[in-house]
PDB file of C-alpha atoms in Angstrom:
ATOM      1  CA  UNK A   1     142.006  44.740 153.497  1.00  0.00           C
ATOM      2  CA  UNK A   2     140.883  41.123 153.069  1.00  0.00           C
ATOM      3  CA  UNK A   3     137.177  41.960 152.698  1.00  0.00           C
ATOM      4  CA  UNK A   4     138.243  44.412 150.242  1.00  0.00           C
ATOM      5  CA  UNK A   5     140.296  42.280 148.015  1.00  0.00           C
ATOM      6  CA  UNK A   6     137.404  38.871 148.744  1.00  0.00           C
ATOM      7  CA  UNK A   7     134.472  41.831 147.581  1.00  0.00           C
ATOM      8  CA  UNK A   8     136.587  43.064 144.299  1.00  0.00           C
ATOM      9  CA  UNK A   9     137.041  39.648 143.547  1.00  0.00           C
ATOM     10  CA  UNK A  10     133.595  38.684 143.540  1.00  0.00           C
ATOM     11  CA  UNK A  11     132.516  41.668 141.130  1.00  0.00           C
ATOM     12  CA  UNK A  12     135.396  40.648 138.572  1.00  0.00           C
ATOM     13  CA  UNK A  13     133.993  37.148 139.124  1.00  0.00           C
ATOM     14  CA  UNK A  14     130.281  38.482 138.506  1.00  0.00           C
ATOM     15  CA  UNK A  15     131.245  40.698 135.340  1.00  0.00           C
ATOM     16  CA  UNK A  16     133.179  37.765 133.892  1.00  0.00           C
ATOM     17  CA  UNK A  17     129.765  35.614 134.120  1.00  0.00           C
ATOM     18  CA  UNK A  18     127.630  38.296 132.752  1.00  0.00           C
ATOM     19  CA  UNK A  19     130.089  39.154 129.987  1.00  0.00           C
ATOM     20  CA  UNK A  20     130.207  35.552 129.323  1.00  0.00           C
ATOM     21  CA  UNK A  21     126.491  34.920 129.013  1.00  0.00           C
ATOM     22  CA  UNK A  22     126.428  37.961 126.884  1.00  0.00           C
ATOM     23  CA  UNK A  23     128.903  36.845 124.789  1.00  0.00           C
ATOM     24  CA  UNK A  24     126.831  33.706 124.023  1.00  0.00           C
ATOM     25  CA  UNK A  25     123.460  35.292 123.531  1.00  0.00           C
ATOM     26  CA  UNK A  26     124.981  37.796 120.668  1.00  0.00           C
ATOM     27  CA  UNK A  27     126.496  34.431 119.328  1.00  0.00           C
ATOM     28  CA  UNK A  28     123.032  31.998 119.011  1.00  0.00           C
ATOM     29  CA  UNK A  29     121.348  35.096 117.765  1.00  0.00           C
ATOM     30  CA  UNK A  30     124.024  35.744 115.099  1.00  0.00           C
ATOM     31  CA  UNK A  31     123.846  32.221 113.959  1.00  0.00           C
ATOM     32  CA  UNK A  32     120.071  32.382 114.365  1.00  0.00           C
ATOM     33  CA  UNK A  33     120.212  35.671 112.196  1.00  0.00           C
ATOM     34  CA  UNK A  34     122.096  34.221 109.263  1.00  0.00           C
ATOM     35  CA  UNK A  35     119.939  30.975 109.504  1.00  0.00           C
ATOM     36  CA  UNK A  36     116.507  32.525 109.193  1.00  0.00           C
ATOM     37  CA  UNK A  37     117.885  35.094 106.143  1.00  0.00           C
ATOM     38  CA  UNK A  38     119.445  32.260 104.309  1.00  0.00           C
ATOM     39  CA  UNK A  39     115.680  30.481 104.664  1.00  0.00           C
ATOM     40  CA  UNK A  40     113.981  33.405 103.265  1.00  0.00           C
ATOM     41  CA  UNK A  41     116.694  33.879 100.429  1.00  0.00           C
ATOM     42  CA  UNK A  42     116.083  30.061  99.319  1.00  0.00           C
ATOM     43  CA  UNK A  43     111.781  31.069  99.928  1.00  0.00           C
ATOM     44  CA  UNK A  44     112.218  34.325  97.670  1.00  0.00           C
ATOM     45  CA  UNK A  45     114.296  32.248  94.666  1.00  0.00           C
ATOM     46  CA  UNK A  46     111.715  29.756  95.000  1.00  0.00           C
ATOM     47  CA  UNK A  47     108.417  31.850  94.417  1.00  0.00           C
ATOM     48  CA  UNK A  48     110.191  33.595  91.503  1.00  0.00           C
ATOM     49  CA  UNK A  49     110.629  30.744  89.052  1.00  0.00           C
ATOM     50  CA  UNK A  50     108.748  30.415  86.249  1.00  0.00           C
ATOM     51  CA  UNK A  51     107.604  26.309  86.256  1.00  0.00           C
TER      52      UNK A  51
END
């Protein structure tokens, strides 16, 4: 019964970690997302002035 409850433990412990990490990738490429279409909306304004 101990092993049982020490080798469910560990896979909560695992999934935790990997839904952590996930988590944090879907976060930085989110951010990185919004970053690189708010660059290319300032680029596209720029090119269509008239100077």
């Amino acid at each position: 019964m101990i092993n049982f409850i020490n080798t469910f433990l560990s896979q909560i412990i695992l999934l935790v970690i990997i839904v952590a990490v996930a988590g944090a990738a879907t976060a930085i490429g989110i951010a990185w997302a919004k970053k690189k279409n708010a660059q290319a909306g300032a680029l596209s304004t720029d090119e269509g002035t008239v100077k």
